[in-house]
Coordinates of N, CA, C and O in Angstrom, one line a residue:
X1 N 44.7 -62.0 3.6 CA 45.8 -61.7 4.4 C 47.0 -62.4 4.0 O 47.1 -63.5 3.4
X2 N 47.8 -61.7 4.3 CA 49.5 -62.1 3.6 C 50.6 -62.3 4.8 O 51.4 -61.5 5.2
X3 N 50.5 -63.7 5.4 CA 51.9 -63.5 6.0 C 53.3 -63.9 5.0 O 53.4 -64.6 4.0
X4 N 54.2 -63.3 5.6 CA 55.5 -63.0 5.0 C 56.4 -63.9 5.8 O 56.5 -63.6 7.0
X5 N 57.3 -65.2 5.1 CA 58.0 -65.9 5.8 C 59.5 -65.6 5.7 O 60.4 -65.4 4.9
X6 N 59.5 -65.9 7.2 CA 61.1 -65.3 6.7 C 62.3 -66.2 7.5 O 62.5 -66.4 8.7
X7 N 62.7 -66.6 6.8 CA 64.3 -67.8 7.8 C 65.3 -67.5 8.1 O 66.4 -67.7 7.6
X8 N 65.1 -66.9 8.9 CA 66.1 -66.7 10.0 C 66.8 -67.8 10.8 O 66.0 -68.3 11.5
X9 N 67.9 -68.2 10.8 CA 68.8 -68.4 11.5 C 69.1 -67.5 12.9 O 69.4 -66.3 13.0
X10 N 69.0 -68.7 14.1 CA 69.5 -68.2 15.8 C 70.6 -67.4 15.7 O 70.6 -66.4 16.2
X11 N 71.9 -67.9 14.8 CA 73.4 -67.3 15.1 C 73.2 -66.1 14.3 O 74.1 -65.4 14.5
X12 N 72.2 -65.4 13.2 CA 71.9 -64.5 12.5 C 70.8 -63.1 13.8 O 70.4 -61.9 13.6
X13 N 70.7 -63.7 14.8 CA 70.5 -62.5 16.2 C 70.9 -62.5 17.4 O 70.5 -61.9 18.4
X14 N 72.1 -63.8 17.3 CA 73.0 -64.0 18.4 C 74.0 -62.9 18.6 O 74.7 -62.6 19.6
X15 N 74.1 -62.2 17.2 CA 75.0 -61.3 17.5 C 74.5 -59.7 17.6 O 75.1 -58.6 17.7
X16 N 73.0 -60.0 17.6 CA 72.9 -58.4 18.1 C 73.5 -58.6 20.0 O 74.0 -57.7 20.6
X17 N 73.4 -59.6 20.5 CA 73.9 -59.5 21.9 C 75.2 -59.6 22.2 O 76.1 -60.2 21.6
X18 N 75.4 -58.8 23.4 CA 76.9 -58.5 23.8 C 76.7 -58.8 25.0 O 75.8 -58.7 25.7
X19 N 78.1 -59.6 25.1 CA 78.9 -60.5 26.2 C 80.0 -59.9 27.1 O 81.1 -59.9 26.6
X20 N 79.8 -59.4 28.7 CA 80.9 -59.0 29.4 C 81.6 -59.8 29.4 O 80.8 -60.7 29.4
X21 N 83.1 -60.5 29.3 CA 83.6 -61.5 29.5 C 84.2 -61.0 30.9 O 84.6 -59.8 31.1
X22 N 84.1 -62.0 32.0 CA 84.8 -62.4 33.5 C 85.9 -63.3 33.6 O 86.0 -64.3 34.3
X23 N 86.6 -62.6 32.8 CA 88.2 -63.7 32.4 C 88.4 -64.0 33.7 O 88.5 -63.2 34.7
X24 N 88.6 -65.5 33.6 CA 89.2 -66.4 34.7 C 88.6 -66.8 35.4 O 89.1 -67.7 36.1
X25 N 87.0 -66.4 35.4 CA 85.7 -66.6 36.2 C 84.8 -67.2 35.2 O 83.9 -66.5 34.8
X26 N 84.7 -68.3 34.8 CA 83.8 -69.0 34.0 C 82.4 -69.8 34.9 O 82.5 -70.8 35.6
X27 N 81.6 -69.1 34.7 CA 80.1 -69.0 35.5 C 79.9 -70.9 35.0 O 79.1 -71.6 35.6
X28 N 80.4 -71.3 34.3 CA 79.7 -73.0 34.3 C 81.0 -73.6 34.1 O 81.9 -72.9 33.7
X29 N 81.2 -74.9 34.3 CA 82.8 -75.6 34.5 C 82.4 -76.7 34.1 O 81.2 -76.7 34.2
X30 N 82.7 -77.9 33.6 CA 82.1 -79.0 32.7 C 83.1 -79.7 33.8 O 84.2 -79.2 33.6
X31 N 83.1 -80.8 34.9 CA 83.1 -81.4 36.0 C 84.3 -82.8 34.8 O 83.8 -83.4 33.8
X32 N 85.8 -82.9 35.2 CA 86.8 -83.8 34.6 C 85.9 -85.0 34.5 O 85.0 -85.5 35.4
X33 N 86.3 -85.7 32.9 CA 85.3 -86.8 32.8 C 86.5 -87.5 31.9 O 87.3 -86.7 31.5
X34 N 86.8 -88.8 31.5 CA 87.1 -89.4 30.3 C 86.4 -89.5 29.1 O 86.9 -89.2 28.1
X35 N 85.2 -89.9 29.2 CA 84.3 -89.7 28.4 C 83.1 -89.4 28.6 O 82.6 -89.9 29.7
X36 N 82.2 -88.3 27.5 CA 80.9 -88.1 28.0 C 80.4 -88.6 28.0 O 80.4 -89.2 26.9
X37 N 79.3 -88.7 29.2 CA 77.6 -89.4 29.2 C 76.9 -88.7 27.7 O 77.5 -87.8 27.1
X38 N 75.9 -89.1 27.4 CA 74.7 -89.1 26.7 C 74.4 -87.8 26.7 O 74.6 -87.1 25.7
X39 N 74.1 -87.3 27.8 CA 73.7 -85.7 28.2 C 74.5 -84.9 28.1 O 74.2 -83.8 27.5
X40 N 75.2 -84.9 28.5 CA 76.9 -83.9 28.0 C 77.1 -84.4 27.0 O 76.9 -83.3 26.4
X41 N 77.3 -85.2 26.2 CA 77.5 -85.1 25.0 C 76.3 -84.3 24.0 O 76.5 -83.8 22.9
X42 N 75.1 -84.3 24.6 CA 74.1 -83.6 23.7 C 74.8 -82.1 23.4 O 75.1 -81.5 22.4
X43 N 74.9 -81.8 24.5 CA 75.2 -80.3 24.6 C 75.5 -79.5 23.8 O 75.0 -78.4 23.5
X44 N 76.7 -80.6 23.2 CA 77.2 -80.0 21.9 C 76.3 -79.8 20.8 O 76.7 -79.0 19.9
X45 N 75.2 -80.3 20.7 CA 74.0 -80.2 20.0 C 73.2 -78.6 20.1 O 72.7 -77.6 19.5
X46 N 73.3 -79.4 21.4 CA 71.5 -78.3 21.8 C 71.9 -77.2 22.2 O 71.1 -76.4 21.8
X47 N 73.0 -76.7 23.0 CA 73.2 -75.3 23.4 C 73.4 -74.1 21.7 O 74.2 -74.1 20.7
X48 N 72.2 -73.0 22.2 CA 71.6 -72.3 20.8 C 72.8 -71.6 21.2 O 72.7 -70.6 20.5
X49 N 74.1 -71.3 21.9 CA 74.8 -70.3 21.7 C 76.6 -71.7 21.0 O 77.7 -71.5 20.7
X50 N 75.9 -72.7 21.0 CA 77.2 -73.9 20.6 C 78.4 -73.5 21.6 O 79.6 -73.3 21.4
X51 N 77.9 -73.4 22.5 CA 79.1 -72.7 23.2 C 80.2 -74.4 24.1 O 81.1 -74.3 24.9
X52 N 79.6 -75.8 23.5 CA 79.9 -76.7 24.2 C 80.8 -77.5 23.0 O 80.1 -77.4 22.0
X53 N 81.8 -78.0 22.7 CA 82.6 -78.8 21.7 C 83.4 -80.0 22.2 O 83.8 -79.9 23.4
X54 N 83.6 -81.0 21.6 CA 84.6 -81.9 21.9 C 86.2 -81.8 21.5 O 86.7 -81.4 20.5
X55 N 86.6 -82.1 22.5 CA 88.3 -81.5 21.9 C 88.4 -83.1 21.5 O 87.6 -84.0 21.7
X56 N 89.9 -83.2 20.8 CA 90.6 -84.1 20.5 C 91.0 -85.1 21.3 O 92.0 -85.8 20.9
X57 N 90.4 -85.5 22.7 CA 90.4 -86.3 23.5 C 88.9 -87.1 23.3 O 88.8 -88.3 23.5
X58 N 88.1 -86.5 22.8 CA 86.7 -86.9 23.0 C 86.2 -86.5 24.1 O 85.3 -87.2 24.7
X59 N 86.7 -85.2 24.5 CA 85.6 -84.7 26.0 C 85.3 -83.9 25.9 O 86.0 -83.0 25.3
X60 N 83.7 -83.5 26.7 CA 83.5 -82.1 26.1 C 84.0 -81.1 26.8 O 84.4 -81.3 28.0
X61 N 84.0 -79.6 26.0 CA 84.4 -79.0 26.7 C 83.5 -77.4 27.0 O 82.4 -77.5 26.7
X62 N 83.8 -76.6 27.4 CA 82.8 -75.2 27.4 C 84.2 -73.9 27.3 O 85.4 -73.6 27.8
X63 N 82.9 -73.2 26.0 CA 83.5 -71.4 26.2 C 82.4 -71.1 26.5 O 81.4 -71.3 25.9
X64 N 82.5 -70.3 27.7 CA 81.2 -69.7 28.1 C 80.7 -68.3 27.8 O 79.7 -67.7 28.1
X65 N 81.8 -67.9 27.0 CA 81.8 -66.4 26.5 C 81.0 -66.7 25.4 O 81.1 -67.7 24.8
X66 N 80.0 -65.5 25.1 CA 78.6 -65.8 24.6 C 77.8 -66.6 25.1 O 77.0 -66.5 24.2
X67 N 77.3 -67.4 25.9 CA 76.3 -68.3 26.6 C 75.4 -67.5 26.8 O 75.8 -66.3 27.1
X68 N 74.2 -67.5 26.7 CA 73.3 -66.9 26.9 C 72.2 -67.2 28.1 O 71.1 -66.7 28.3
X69 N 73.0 -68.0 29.0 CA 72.4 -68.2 29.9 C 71.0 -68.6 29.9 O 70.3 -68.0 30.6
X70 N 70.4 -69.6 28.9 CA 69.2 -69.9 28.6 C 69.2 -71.2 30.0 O 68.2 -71.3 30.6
X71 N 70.0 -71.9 30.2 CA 69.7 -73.0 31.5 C 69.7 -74.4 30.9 O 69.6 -75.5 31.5
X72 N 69.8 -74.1 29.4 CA 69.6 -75.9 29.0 C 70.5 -76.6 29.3 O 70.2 -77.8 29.2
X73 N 71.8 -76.4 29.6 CA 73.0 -77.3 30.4 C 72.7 -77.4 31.5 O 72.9 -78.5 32.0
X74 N 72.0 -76.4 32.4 CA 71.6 -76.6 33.7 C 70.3 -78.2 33.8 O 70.1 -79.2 34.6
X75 N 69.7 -77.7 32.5 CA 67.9 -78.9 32.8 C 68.8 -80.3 32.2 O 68.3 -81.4 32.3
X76 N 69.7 -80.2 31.6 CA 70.3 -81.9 31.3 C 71.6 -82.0 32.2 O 71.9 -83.2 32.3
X77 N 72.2 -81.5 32.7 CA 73.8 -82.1 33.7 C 73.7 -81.4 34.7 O 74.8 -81.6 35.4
X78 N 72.9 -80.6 35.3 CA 73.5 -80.2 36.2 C 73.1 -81.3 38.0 O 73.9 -81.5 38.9
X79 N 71.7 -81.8 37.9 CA 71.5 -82.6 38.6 C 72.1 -83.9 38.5 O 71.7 -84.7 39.3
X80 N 73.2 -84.3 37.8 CA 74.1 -85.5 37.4 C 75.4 -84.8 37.9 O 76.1 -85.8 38.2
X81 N 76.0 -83.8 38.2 CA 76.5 -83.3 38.3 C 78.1 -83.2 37.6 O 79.3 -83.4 38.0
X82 N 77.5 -83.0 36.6 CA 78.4 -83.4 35.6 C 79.0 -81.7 35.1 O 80.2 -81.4 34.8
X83 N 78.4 -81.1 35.2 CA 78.4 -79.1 35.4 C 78.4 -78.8 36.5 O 77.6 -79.2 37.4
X84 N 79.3 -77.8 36.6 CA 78.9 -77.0 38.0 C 78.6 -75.1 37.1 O 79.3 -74.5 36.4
X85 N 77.0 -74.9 37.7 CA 76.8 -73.8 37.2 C 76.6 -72.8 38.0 O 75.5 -72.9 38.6
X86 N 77.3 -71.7 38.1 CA 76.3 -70.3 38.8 C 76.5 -69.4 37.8 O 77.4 -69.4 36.9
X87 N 75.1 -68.1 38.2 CA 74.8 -67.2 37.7 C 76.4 -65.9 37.4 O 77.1 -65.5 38.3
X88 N 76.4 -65.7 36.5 CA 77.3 -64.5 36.3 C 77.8 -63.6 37.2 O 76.8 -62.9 37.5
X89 N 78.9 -63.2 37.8 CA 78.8 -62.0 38.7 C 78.2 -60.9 38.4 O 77.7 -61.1 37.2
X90 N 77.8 -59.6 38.9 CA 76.6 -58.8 38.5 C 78.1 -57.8 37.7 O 79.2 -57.6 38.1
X91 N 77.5 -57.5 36.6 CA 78.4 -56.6 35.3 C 78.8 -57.3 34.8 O 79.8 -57.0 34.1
X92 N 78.2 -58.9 34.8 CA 79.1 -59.3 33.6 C 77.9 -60.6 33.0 O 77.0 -61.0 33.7
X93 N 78.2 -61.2 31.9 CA 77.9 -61.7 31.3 C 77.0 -61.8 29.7 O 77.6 -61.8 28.6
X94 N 75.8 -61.8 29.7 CA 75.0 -61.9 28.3 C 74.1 -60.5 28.7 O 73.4 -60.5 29.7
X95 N 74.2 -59.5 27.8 CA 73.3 -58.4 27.4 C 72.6 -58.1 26.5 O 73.1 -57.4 25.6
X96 N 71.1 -58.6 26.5 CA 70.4 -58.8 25.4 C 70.2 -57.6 24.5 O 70.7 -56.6 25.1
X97 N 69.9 -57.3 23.7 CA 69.6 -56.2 22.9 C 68.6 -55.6 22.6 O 68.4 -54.4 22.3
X98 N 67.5 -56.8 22.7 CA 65.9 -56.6 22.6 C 65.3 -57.3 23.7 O 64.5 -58.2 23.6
X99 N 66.0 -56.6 25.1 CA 65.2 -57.7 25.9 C 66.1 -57.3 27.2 O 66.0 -57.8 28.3

């Protein structure tokens, strides 16, 4: 038996998915900080859509367009309350393509 390996890259089927954008309505808000904790700062790490960056202040910040709503900003900041997150209004947000 032959399996067949294949390396794929996350951002190489991030784009089969499409994103409603809810201009002006940003479903997570990254809570005014000077600098980030440990866990917001991961963010910029760990979110599979990178949707978290540091600006030129050293703070992080969020585009939530493309987010995929996977929850991993929710399971690290949101009990710190360092994010405020709710669910997308209904017509908008991440539309999977295989799923």
């Amino acid at each position: 038996m032959t399996i067949a390996v294949t390396n794929l890259r996350v951002e190489e089927k991030l784009y089969q998915n499409r994103y409603v954008v809810d201009s002006g309505r940003p479903h997570i808000k990254v809570r005014p900080h000077q600098s980030p904790s440990a866990k917001l700062y991961a963010l910029t790490s760990v979110c599979p859509a990178k949707c978290y960056e540091l600006n030129d202040k050293g703070q992080v910040e969020i585009t939530a367009d493309g987010c995929m709503e996977c929850g991993t900003c929710r399971v690290l900041c949101e009990a710190s309350g360092e994010i405020e997150w709710n669910y997308p209004r209904g017509g908008f947000g991440v539309l999977f393509k295989f799923g």
